[in-house]
PDB file of C-alpha atoms and ligand atoms in Angstrom:
ATOM      1  CA  UNK A   1      -6.469   0.254  28.415  1.00  0.00           C
ATOM      2  CA  UNK A   2      -8.675   1.038  25.415  1.00  0.00           C
ATOM      3  CA  UNK A   3      -7.809   3.525  22.749  1.00  0.00           C
ATOM      4  CA  UNK A   4     -10.141   6.428  22.035  1.00  0.00           C
ATOM      5  CA  UNK A   5     -13.150   5.366  19.987  1.00  0.00           C
ATOM      6  CA  UNK A   6     -14.152   7.760  17.247  1.00  0.00           C
ATOM      7  CA  UNK A   7     -17.845   7.624  18.109  1.00  0.00           C
ATOM      8  CA  UNK A   8     -19.072   9.545  15.102  1.00  0.00           C
ATOM      9  CA  UNK A   9     -17.200   7.254  12.732  1.00  0.00           C
ATOM     10  CA  UNK A  10     -18.523   4.270  14.637  1.00  0.00           C
ATOM     11  CA  UNK A  11     -22.117   5.520  14.423  1.00  0.00           C
ATOM     12  CA  UNK A  12     -21.763   6.178  10.691  1.00  0.00           C
ATOM     13  CA  UNK A  13     -20.218   2.787  10.100  1.00  0.00           C
ATOM     14  CA  UNK A  14     -23.093   1.031  11.858  1.00  0.00           C
ATOM     15  CA  UNK A  15     -25.573   3.274  10.062  1.00  0.00           C
ATOM     16  CA  UNK A  16     -24.197   2.256   6.670  1.00  0.00           C
ATOM     17  CA  UNK A  17     -24.596  -1.376   7.628  1.00  0.00           C
ATOM     18  CA  UNK A  18     -28.145  -0.979   8.952  1.00  0.00           C
ATOM     19  CA  UNK A  19     -29.972  -2.401   5.938  1.00  0.00           C
ATOM     20  CA  UNK A  20     -27.704  -5.450   5.564  1.00  0.00           C
ATOM     21  CA  UNK A  21     -27.342  -6.079   9.304  1.00  0.00           C
ATOM     22  CA  UNK A  22     -30.094  -8.662   9.777  1.00  0.00           C
ATOM     23  CA  UNK A  23     -28.870 -10.816   6.925  1.00  0.00           C
ATOM     24  CA  UNK A  24     -25.305 -11.063   8.238  1.00  0.00           C
ATOM     25  CA  UNK A  25     -25.739 -10.828  12.015  1.00  0.00           C
ATOM     26  CA  UNK A  26     -25.715 -14.574  12.661  1.00  0.00           C
ATOM     27  CA  UNK A  27     -23.667 -14.460  15.866  1.00  0.00           C
ATOM     28  CA  UNK A  28     -25.642 -11.459  17.128  1.00  0.00           C
ATOM     29  CA  UNK A  29     -28.932 -13.339  16.675  1.00  0.00           C
ATOM     30  CA  UNK A  30     -27.597 -16.380  18.527  1.00  0.00           C
ATOM     31  CA  UNK A  31     -26.222 -14.269  21.393  1.00  0.00           C
ATOM     32  CA  UNK A  32     -29.305 -12.051  21.682  1.00  0.00           C
ATOM     33  CA  UNK A  33     -31.582 -15.106  21.891  1.00  0.00           C
ATOM     34  CA  UNK A  34     -29.417 -16.542  24.664  1.00  0.00           C
ATOM     35  CA  UNK A  35     -29.571 -13.227  26.487  1.00  0.00           C
ATOM     36  CA  UNK A  36     -33.370 -13.057  26.140  1.00  0.00           C
ATOM     37  CA  UNK A  37     -33.598 -16.477  27.787  1.00  0.00           C
ATOM     38  CA  UNK A  38     -31.778 -15.114  30.862  1.00  0.00           C
ATOM     39  CA  UNK A  39     -34.331 -12.378  31.557  1.00  0.00           C
ATOM     40  CA  UNK A  40     -36.043 -13.145  34.876  1.00  0.00           C
ATOM     41  CA  UNK A  41     -39.604 -14.162  34.159  1.00  0.00           C
ATOM     42  CA  UNK A  42     -41.520 -11.071  35.255  1.00  0.00           C
ATOM     43  CA  UNK A  43     -43.543  -8.264  33.755  1.00  0.00           C
ATOM     44  CA  UNK A  44     -41.591  -5.002  33.519  1.00  0.00           C
ATOM     45  CA  UNK A  45     -42.714  -1.389  33.419  1.00  0.00           C
ATOM     46  CA  UNK A  46     -40.057   0.536  31.507  1.00  0.00           C
ATOM     47  CA  UNK A  47     -37.601  -1.399  29.368  1.00  0.00           C
ATOM     48  CA  UNK A  48     -34.543  -0.239  27.453  1.00  0.00           C
ATOM     49  CA  UNK A  49     -32.775  -1.946  24.559  1.00  0.00           C
ATOM     50  CA  UNK A  50     -29.352  -0.335  24.879  1.00  0.00           C
ATOM     51  CA  UNK A  51     -27.484  -0.411  21.560  1.00  0.00           C
ATOM     52  CA  UNK A  52     -30.577  -1.840  19.873  1.00  0.00           C
ATOM     53  CA  UNK A  53     -29.026  -1.945  16.390  1.00  0.00           C
ATOM     54  CA  UNK A  54     -31.602  -2.896  13.769  1.00  0.00           C
ATOM     55  CA  UNK A  55     -34.064  -3.724  16.532  1.00  0.00           C
ATOM     56  CA  UNK A  56     -33.993  -7.458  16.065  1.00  0.00           C
ATOM     57  CA  UNK A  57     -34.980  -8.132  19.702  1.00  0.00           C
ATOM     58  CA  UNK A  58     -37.516  -5.357  20.184  1.00  0.00           C
ATOM     59  CA  UNK A  59     -40.575  -7.503  19.560  1.00  0.00           C
ATOM     60  CA  UNK A  60     -39.508 -10.036  22.239  1.00  0.00           C
ATOM     61  CA  UNK A  61     -38.717  -7.265  24.698  1.00  0.00           C
ATOM     62  CA  UNK A  62     -41.933  -5.455  23.928  1.00  0.00           C
ATOM     63  CA  UNK A  63     -43.912  -8.469  25.151  1.00  0.00           C
ATOM     64  CA  UNK A  64     -42.203  -8.150  28.553  1.00  0.00           C
ATOM     65  CA  UNK A  65     -42.455  -4.392  29.042  1.00  0.00           C
ATOM     66  CA  UNK A  66     -45.245  -1.831  29.260  1.00  0.00           C
ATOM     67  CA  UNK A  67     -43.072   0.823  27.652  1.00  0.00           C
ATOM     68  CA  UNK A  68     -40.017  -0.098  25.570  1.00  0.00           C
ATOM     69  CA  UNK A  69     -37.339   2.380  24.551  1.00  0.00           C
ATOM     70  CA  UNK A  70     -34.882   1.592  21.753  1.00  0.00           C
ATOM     71  CA  UNK A  71     -31.592   3.462  22.086  1.00  0.00           C
ATOM     72  CA  UNK A  72     -28.570   3.491  19.814  1.00  0.00           C
ATOM     73  CA  UNK A  73     -25.694   5.825  19.010  1.00  0.00           C
ATOM     74  CA  UNK A  74     -26.328   5.368  15.277  1.00  0.00           C
ATOM     75  CA  UNK A  75     -29.268   7.212  13.717  1.00  0.00           C
ATOM     76  CA  UNK A  76     -29.053   4.846  10.731  1.00  0.00           C
ATOM     77  CA  UNK A  77     -29.553   1.831  12.976  1.00  0.00           C
ATOM     78  CA  UNK A  78     -32.353   3.575  14.863  1.00  0.00           C
ATOM     79  CA  UNK A  79     -34.186   4.318  11.609  1.00  0.00           C
ATOM     80  CA  UNK A  80     -33.909   0.665  10.658  1.00  0.00           C
ATOM     81  CA  UNK A  81     -35.189  -0.332  14.109  1.00  0.00           C
ATOM     82  CA  UNK A  82     -38.039   2.164  13.729  1.00  0.00           C
ATOM     83  CA  UNK A  83     -39.269   0.367  10.591  1.00  0.00           C
ATOM     84  CA  UNK A  84     -40.228  -2.578  12.782  1.00  0.00           C
ATOM     85  CA  UNK A  85     -42.442  -0.407  14.978  1.00  0.00           C
ATOM     86  CA  UNK A  86     -41.935  -2.677  17.973  1.00  0.00           C
ATOM     87  CA  UNK A  87     -40.815  -0.065  20.523  1.00  0.00           C
ATOM     88  CA  UNK A  88     -42.761   2.838  21.992  1.00  0.00           C
ATOM     89  CA  UNK A  89     -39.795   5.234  21.842  1.00  0.00           C
ATOM     90  CA  UNK A  90     -36.560   5.626  19.853  1.00  0.00           C
ATOM     91  CA  UNK A  91     -33.640   7.671  21.164  1.00  0.00           C
ATOM     92  CA  UNK A  92     -30.246   8.423  19.722  1.00  0.00           C
ATOM     93  CA  UNK A  93     -27.802   8.355  22.613  1.00  0.00           C
ATOM     94  CA  UNK A  94     -24.538   7.148  24.016  1.00  0.00           C
ATOM     95  CA  UNK A  95     -24.345   4.299  26.525  1.00  0.00           C
ATOM     96  CA  UNK A  96     -21.696   6.285  28.386  1.00  0.00           C
ATOM     97  CA  UNK A  97     -24.003   9.292  28.877  1.00  0.00           C
ATOM     98  CA  UNK A  98     -27.561   7.972  28.796  1.00  0.00           C
ATOM     99  CA  UNK A  99     -30.127  10.703  28.115  1.00  0.00           C
ATOM    100  CA  UNK A 100     -32.455   9.108  30.660  1.00  0.00           C
ATOM    101  CA  UNK A 101     -33.665   9.905  34.157  1.00  0.00           C
ATOM    102  CA  UNK A 102     -32.055   8.116  37.093  1.00  0.00           C
ATOM    103  CA  UNK A 103     -33.950   5.064  38.369  1.00  0.00           C
ATOM    104  CA  UNK A 104     -36.290   5.102  35.393  1.00  0.00           C
ATOM    105  CA  UNK A 105     -35.721   1.633  33.846  1.00  0.00           C
ATOM    106  CA  UNK A 106     -36.982  -1.689  35.191  1.00  0.00           C
ATOM    107  CA  UNK A 107     -35.229  -3.728  32.511  1.00  0.00           C
ATOM    108  CA  UNK A 108     -32.075  -2.892  30.568  1.00  0.00           C
ATOM    109  CA  UNK A 109     -31.106  -5.269  27.773  1.00  0.00           C
ATOM    110  CA  UNK A 110     -27.824  -4.763  25.949  1.00  0.00           C
ATOM    111  CA  UNK A 111     -26.570  -7.356  23.500  1.00  0.00           C
ATOM    112  CA  UNK A 112     -23.144  -6.993  21.895  1.00  0.00           C
ATOM    113  CA  UNK A 113     -23.043  -3.208  22.124  1.00  0.00           C
ATOM    114  CA  UNK A 114     -20.981  -2.474  25.233  1.00  0.00           C
ATOM    115  CA  UNK A 115     -17.703  -3.744  23.762  1.00  0.00           C
ATOM    116  CA  UNK A 116     -17.743  -0.617  21.593  1.00  0.00           C
ATOM    117  CA  UNK A 117     -17.625   1.721  24.581  1.00  0.00           C
ATOM    118  CA  UNK A 118     -14.536   3.749  25.281  1.00  0.00           C
ATOM    119  CA  UNK A 119     -15.033   3.710  29.063  1.00  0.00           C
ATOM    120  CA  UNK A 120     -16.836   0.504  30.019  1.00  0.00           C
ATOM    121  CA  UNK A 121     -16.884   1.539  33.703  1.00  0.00           C
ATOM    122  CA  UNK A 122     -18.790   4.667  32.739  1.00  0.00           C
ATOM    123  CA  UNK A 123     -21.277   2.631  30.663  1.00  0.00           C
ATOM    124  CA  UNK A 124     -21.981   0.289  33.601  1.00  0.00           C
ATOM    125  CA  UNK A 125     -22.266   3.279  35.973  1.00  0.00           C
ATOM    126  CA  UNK A 126     -24.878   4.699  33.637  1.00  0.00           C
ATOM    127  CA  UNK A 127     -26.739   1.404  33.567  1.00  0.00           C
ATOM    128  CA  UNK A 128     -26.736   1.343  37.361  1.00  0.00           C
ATOM    129  CA  UNK A 129     -27.902   4.957  37.489  1.00  0.00           C
ATOM    130  CA  UNK A 130     -30.947   4.419  35.267  1.00  0.00           C
ATOM    131  CA  UNK A 131     -31.978   1.087  36.854  1.00  0.00           C
ATOM    132  CA  UNK A 132     -34.790   1.055  39.381  1.00  0.00           C
ATOM    133  CA  UNK A 133     -34.049  -0.586  42.737  1.00  0.00           C
ATOM    134  CA  UNK A 134     -35.846  -3.804  41.714  1.00  0.00           C
ATOM    135  CA  UNK A 135     -34.676  -3.662  38.090  1.00  0.00           C
ATOM    136  CA  UNK A 136     -32.419  -5.990  36.126  1.00  0.00           C
ATOM    137  CA  UNK A 137     -29.801  -5.252  33.498  1.00  0.00           C
ATOM    138  CA  UNK A 138     -28.785  -8.000  31.125  1.00  0.00           C
ATOM    139  CA  UNK A 139     -25.747  -7.670  28.952  1.00  0.00           C
ATOM    140  CA  UNK A 140     -23.707  -9.739  26.534  1.00  0.00           C
ATOM    141  CA  UNK A 141     -20.287  -8.551  25.491  1.00  0.00           C
ATOM    142  CA  UNK A 142     -17.273  -9.907  23.635  1.00  0.00           C
ATOM    143  CA  UNK A 143     -14.352 -11.184  25.643  1.00  0.00           C
ATOM    144  CA  UNK A 144     -10.664 -11.630  25.065  1.00  0.00           C
ATOM    145  CA  UNK A 145      -9.859 -14.301  22.489  1.00  0.00           C
ATOM    146  CA  UNK A 146     -12.730 -13.329  20.210  1.00  0.00           C
ATOM    147  CA  UNK A 147     -11.706 -13.364  16.534  1.00  0.00           C
ATOM    148  CA  UNK A 148      -8.318 -14.820  17.495  1.00  0.00           C
ATOM    149  CA  UNK A 149      -7.949 -16.660  14.159  1.00  0.00           C
ATOM    150  CA  UNK A 150      -8.402 -13.437  12.189  1.00  0.00           C
ATOM    151  CA  UNK A 151      -6.113 -11.483  14.520  1.00  0.00           C
ATOM    152  CA  UNK A 152      -3.433 -14.147  14.111  1.00  0.00           C
ATOM    153  CA  UNK A 153      -3.808 -14.248  10.312  1.00  0.00           C
ATOM    154  CA  UNK A 154      -3.423 -10.452  10.129  1.00  0.00           C
ATOM    155  CA  UNK A 155      -0.061 -10.646  11.930  1.00  0.00           C
ATOM    156  CA  UNK A 156       1.279 -12.420   8.853  1.00  0.00           C
ATOM    157  CA  UNK A 157       0.259  -9.418   6.730  1.00  0.00           C
ATOM    158  CA  UNK A 158       1.261  -6.213   8.553  1.00  0.00           C
ATOM    159  CA  UNK A 159       1.730  -4.599  11.954  1.00  0.00           C
ATOM    160  CA  UNK A 160      -1.575  -2.685  12.110  1.00  0.00           C
ATOM    161  CA  UNK A 161      -4.261  -3.431  14.691  1.00  0.00           C
ATOM    162  CA  UNK A 162      -7.061  -4.916  12.589  1.00  0.00           C
ATOM    163  CA  UNK A 163      -9.052  -6.423  15.419  1.00  0.00           C
ATOM    164  CA  UNK A 164     -10.358  -4.667  18.523  1.00  0.00           C
ATOM    165  CA  UNK A 165      -8.974  -5.522  21.933  1.00  0.00           C
ATOM    166  CA  UNK A 166     -11.606  -7.163  24.100  1.00  0.00           C
ATOM    167  CA  UNK A 167     -11.573  -7.316  27.886  1.00  0.00           C
ATOM    168  CA  UNK A 168     -10.656 -10.495  29.706  1.00  0.00           C
ATOM    169  CA  UNK A 169     -13.014 -11.961  32.283  1.00  0.00           C
ATOM    170  CA  UNK A 170     -11.081 -10.659  35.301  1.00  0.00           C
ATOM    171  CA  UNK A 171     -10.897  -7.183  33.757  1.00  0.00           C
ATOM    172  CA  UNK A 172     -14.635  -7.212  33.166  1.00  0.00           C
ATOM    173  CA  UNK A 173     -15.235  -8.288  36.763  1.00  0.00           C
ATOM    174  CA  UNK A 174     -13.108  -5.344  37.955  1.00  0.00           C
ATOM    175  CA  UNK A 175     -15.054  -2.995  35.683  1.00  0.00           C
ATOM    176  CA  UNK A 176     -18.359  -4.118  37.233  1.00  0.00           C
ATOM    177  CA  UNK A 177     -16.900  -3.765  40.698  1.00  0.00           C
ATOM    178  CA  UNK A 178     -15.615  -0.280  39.955  1.00  0.00           C
ATOM    179  CA  UNK A 179     -19.003   0.707  38.556  1.00  0.00           C
ATOM    180  CA  UNK A 180     -20.550  -0.509  41.819  1.00  0.00           C
ATOM    181  CA  UNK A 181     -23.109  -2.719  40.093  1.00  0.00           C
ATOM    182  CA  UNK A 182     -23.916  -6.165  41.453  1.00  0.00           C
ATOM    183  CA  UNK A 183     -23.832  -9.306  39.339  1.00  0.00           C
ATOM    184  CA  UNK A 184     -26.621 -11.827  39.895  1.00  0.00           C
ATOM    185  CA  UNK A 185     -25.477 -14.389  37.365  1.00  0.00           C
ATOM    186  CA  UNK A 186     -22.624 -14.604  34.980  1.00  0.00           C
ATOM    187  CA  UNK A 187     -21.454 -17.015  32.274  1.00  0.00           C
ATOM    188  CA  UNK A 188     -18.912 -17.105  29.480  1.00  0.00           C
ATOM    189  CA  UNK A 189     -19.679 -19.085  26.331  1.00  0.00           C
ATOM    190  CA  UNK A 190     -17.642 -19.797  23.266  1.00  0.00           C
ATOM    191  CA  UNK A 191     -19.459 -19.408  19.957  1.00  0.00           C
ATOM    192  CA  UNK A 192     -17.764 -20.650  16.802  1.00  0.00           C
ATOM    193  CA  UNK A 193     -19.177 -19.506  13.497  1.00  0.00           C
ATOM    194  CA  UNK A 194     -18.134 -21.140  10.216  1.00  0.00           C
ATOM    195  CA  UNK A 195     -17.478 -19.590   6.831  1.00  0.00           C
ATOM    196  CA  UNK A 196     -16.336 -20.831   3.439  1.00  0.00           C
ATOM    197  CA  UNK A 197     -13.517 -18.329   3.018  1.00  0.00           C
ATOM    198  CA  UNK A 198     -11.798 -15.214   4.323  1.00  0.00           C
ATOM    199  CA  UNK A 199     -13.643 -12.912   1.907  1.00  0.00           C
ATOM    200  CA  UNK A 200     -16.956 -14.011   3.382  1.00  0.00           C
ATOM    201  CA  UNK A 201     -15.651 -13.437   6.917  1.00  0.00           C
ATOM    202  CA  UNK A 202     -14.490  -9.898   6.090  1.00  0.00           C
ATOM    203  CA  UNK A 203     -17.664  -9.160   4.175  1.00  0.00           C
ATOM    204  CA  UNK A 204     -19.829 -10.334   7.069  1.00  0.00           C
ATOM    205  CA  UNK A 205     -18.011  -8.100   9.561  1.00  0.00           C
ATOM    206  CA  UNK A 206     -18.376  -5.157   7.194  1.00  0.00           C
ATOM    207  CA  UNK A 207     -22.072  -5.781   6.530  1.00  0.00           C
ATOM    208  CA  UNK A 208     -22.891  -5.632  10.237  1.00  0.00           C
ATOM    209  CA  UNK A 209     -20.764  -2.515  10.750  1.00  0.00           C
ATOM    210  CA  UNK A 210     -18.190  -4.274  12.911  1.00  0.00           C
ATOM    211  CA  UNK A 211     -15.140  -3.792  10.719  1.00  0.00           C
ATOM    212  CA  UNK A 212     -13.939  -0.647  12.480  1.00  0.00           C
ATOM    213  CA  UNK A 213     -11.063  -0.905  14.919  1.00  0.00           C
ATOM    214  CA  UNK A 214     -11.152   1.345  17.980  1.00  0.00           C
ATOM    215  CA  UNK A 215      -8.610   4.128  17.831  1.00  0.00           C
ATOM    216  CA  UNK A 216      -7.015   3.101  14.577  1.00  0.00           C
ATOM    217  CA  UNK A 217      -8.512   4.494  11.414  1.00  0.00           C
ATOM    218  CA  UNK A 218      -5.633   4.074   8.991  1.00  0.00           C
ATOM    219  CA  UNK A 219      -5.023   0.440   8.439  1.00  0.00           C
ATOM    220  CA  UNK A 220      -3.928   0.914   4.863  1.00  0.00           C
ATOM    221  CA  UNK A 221      -5.757  -0.357   1.807  1.00  0.00           C
ATOM    222  CA  UNK A 222      -6.558  -4.010   1.592  1.00  0.00           C
ATOM    223  CA  UNK A 223      -4.664  -4.719  -1.622  1.00  0.00           C
ATOM    224  CA  UNK A 224      -4.964  -8.000  -3.530  1.00  0.00           C
ATOM    225  CA  UNK A 225      -1.533  -8.951  -2.277  1.00  0.00           C
ATOM    226  CA  UNK A 226      -2.451  -8.364   1.356  1.00  0.00           C
ATOM    227  CA  UNK A 227      -5.710 -10.253   0.948  1.00  0.00           C
ATOM    228  CA  UNK A 228      -3.834 -13.188  -0.539  1.00  0.00           C
ATOM    229  CA  UNK A 229      -1.417 -13.256   2.411  1.00  0.00           C
ATOM    230  CA  UNK A 230      -4.330 -13.034   4.821  1.00  0.00           C
ATOM    231  CA  UNK A 231      -6.097 -15.914   3.091  1.00  0.00           C
ATOM    232  CA  UNK A 232      -2.936 -18.030   3.137  1.00  0.00           C
ATOM    233  CA  UNK A 233      -2.331 -17.317   6.833  1.00  0.00           C
ATOM    234  CA  UNK A 234      -5.934 -18.213   7.766  1.00  0.00           C
ATOM    235  CA  UNK A 235      -5.636 -21.600   6.017  1.00  0.00           C
ATOM    236  CA  UNK A 236      -3.911 -23.132   9.042  1.00  0.00           C
ATOM    237  CA  UNK A 237      -7.272 -22.936  10.819  1.00  0.00           C
ATOM    238  CA  UNK A 238      -9.293 -24.667   8.090  1.00  0.00           C
ATOM    239  CA  UNK A 239     -11.293 -27.539   9.577  1.00  0.00           C
ATOM    240  CA  UNK A 240     -11.715 -31.069   8.175  1.00  0.00           C
ATOM    241  CA  UNK A 241     -15.263 -29.973   7.267  1.00  0.00           C
ATOM    242  CA  UNK A 242     -13.670 -27.589   4.761  1.00  0.00           C
ATOM    243  CA  UNK A 243     -14.837 -24.494   6.614  1.00  0.00           C
ATOM    244  CA  UNK A 244     -12.977 -21.683   8.389  1.00  0.00           C
ATOM    245  CA  UNK A 245     -13.881 -21.075  12.048  1.00  0.00           C
ATOM    246  CA  UNK A 246     -14.377 -17.658  13.619  1.00  0.00           C
ATOM    247  CA  UNK A 247     -14.355 -17.838  17.408  1.00  0.00           C
ATOM    248  CA  UNK A 248     -16.193 -15.469  19.719  1.00  0.00           C
ATOM    249  CA  UNK A 249     -16.019 -15.573  23.521  1.00  0.00           C
ATOM    250  CA  UNK A 250     -19.145 -13.995  24.905  1.00  0.00           C
ATOM    251  CA  UNK A 251     -19.740 -12.971  28.489  1.00  0.00           C
ATOM    252  CA  UNK A 252     -23.387 -12.907  29.595  1.00  0.00           C
ATOM    253  CA  UNK A 253     -24.363 -11.158  32.804  1.00  0.00           C
ATOM    254  CA  UNK A 254     -27.474 -10.352  34.809  1.00  0.00           C
ATOM    255  CA  UNK A 255     -26.951  -7.258  36.958  1.00  0.00           C
ATOM    256  CA  UNK A 256     -28.872  -5.337  39.565  1.00  0.00           C
ATOM    257  CA  UNK A 257     -28.274  -2.330  41.766  1.00  0.00           C
TER     258      UNK A 257
HETATM  259  C1  LIG B   1     -23.267  -5.393  16.957  1.00  0.00           C
HETATM  260  S1  LIG B   1     -24.547  -4.215  17.059  1.00  0.00           S
HETATM  261  C2  LIG B   1     -25.705  -5.060  18.136  1.00  0.00           C
HETATM  262  C3  LIG B   1     -27.105  -4.580  17.899  1.00  0.00           C
HETATM  263  C4  LIG B   1     -28.209  -5.334  18.646  1.00  0.00           C
HETATM  264  N1  LIG B   1     -28.079  -5.153  20.070  1.00  0.00           N
HETATM  265  C5  LIG B   1     -28.185  -6.788  18.270  1.00  0.00           C
HETATM  266  O1  LIG B   1     -27.788  -7.608  19.112  1.00  0.00           O
HETATM  267  O2  LIG B   1     -28.540  -7.116  17.115  1.00  0.00           O
HETATM  268  C6  LIG B   1     -23.885  -2.965  18.118  1.00  0.00           C
HETATM  269  C7  LIG B   1     -24.780  -1.741  18.237  1.00  0.00           C
HETATM  270  O3  LIG B   1     -24.296  -0.955  19.330  1.00  0.00           O
HETATM  271  C8  LIG B   1     -24.378   0.401  18.972  1.00  0.00           C
HETATM  272  N2  LIG B   1     -23.435   1.150  19.801  1.00  0.00           N
HETATM  273  C9  LIG B   1     -22.085   1.120  19.777  1.00  0.00           C
HETATM  274  N3  LIG B   1     -21.573   1.950  20.694  1.00  0.00           N
HETATM  275  C10 LIG B   1     -22.621   2.530  21.330  1.00  0.00           C
HETATM  276  C11 LIG B   1     -22.745   3.481  22.385  1.00  0.00           C
HETATM  277  N4  LIG B   1     -21.662   4.016  22.964  1.00  0.00           N
HETATM  278  N5  LIG B   1     -23.973   3.836  22.779  1.00  0.00           N
HETATM  279  C12 LIG B   1     -25.083   3.319  22.203  1.00  0.00           C
HETATM  280  N6  LIG B   1     -25.033   2.405  21.198  1.00  0.00           N
HETATM  281  C13 LIG B   1     -23.813   2.006  20.774  1.00  0.00           C
HETATM  282  C14 LIG B   1     -24.038   0.408  17.484  1.00  0.00           C
HETATM  283  O4  LIG B   1     -24.469   1.577  16.837  1.00  0.00           O
HETATM  284  C15 LIG B   1     -24.748  -0.858  17.013  1.00  0.00           C
HETATM  285  O5  LIG B   1     -26.052  -0.590  16.585  1.00  0.00           O
END
């Protein structure tokens, strides 16, 4: 299963990236917009952006909810989100132990945050717990096969885990079943982003705070030699357009109690 996530390190890493996040979070913007479009067209009382990051989607969510709460494990990200002033409340908390009353949320929105959880079943149990009986929870999370080009290129360099393990679709289905939460709709989409070179890919991951690998903190220094080998190994994926692809498999789900 998943290795232990060092949550404090994770929160600090995201916090450091908070001010550059919006500029580099191209995939996250695309995915979040898709997820917004799946929200059933209703007016909601209490809404929660779970793992809100820099708060990019708060203004859209705010239009749908009477009271919107922005929650993230990273105080740095929360501060950044707070600058927008689009939510009514801001809470530092963990998706696996939500500091919220049971059956208090009519809408839970969580875009690309849950893949960082150590115990996904626990996170979905918490979502179920805080949802009202008529409420909806929408999530988007990364699936197996995401970043496969980078993972493959790293194998030519060393034996460390440089890329997180992501759940496969059947594993995610079992997680939802174990959490006892029902799935209204479900879809998996492939998103391919394009970059000029490996440095830009690594830089982009770092600038959104996503360069940490769960459970493995000592991946060794990225020396010039290693970088060169990584660049050479990634070349086999270069497209006729001259760009390097970075593939993400994203699972979108609409849940209810
Ligand atoms: C890739 S960002 C996505 C942010 C935002 N939802 C978006 O789509 O732009 C992931 C966010 O999840 C937060 N996060 C990671 N693990 C978390 C946890 N266990 N509980 C709450 N937030 C978490 C991180 O701090 C980070 O802000």
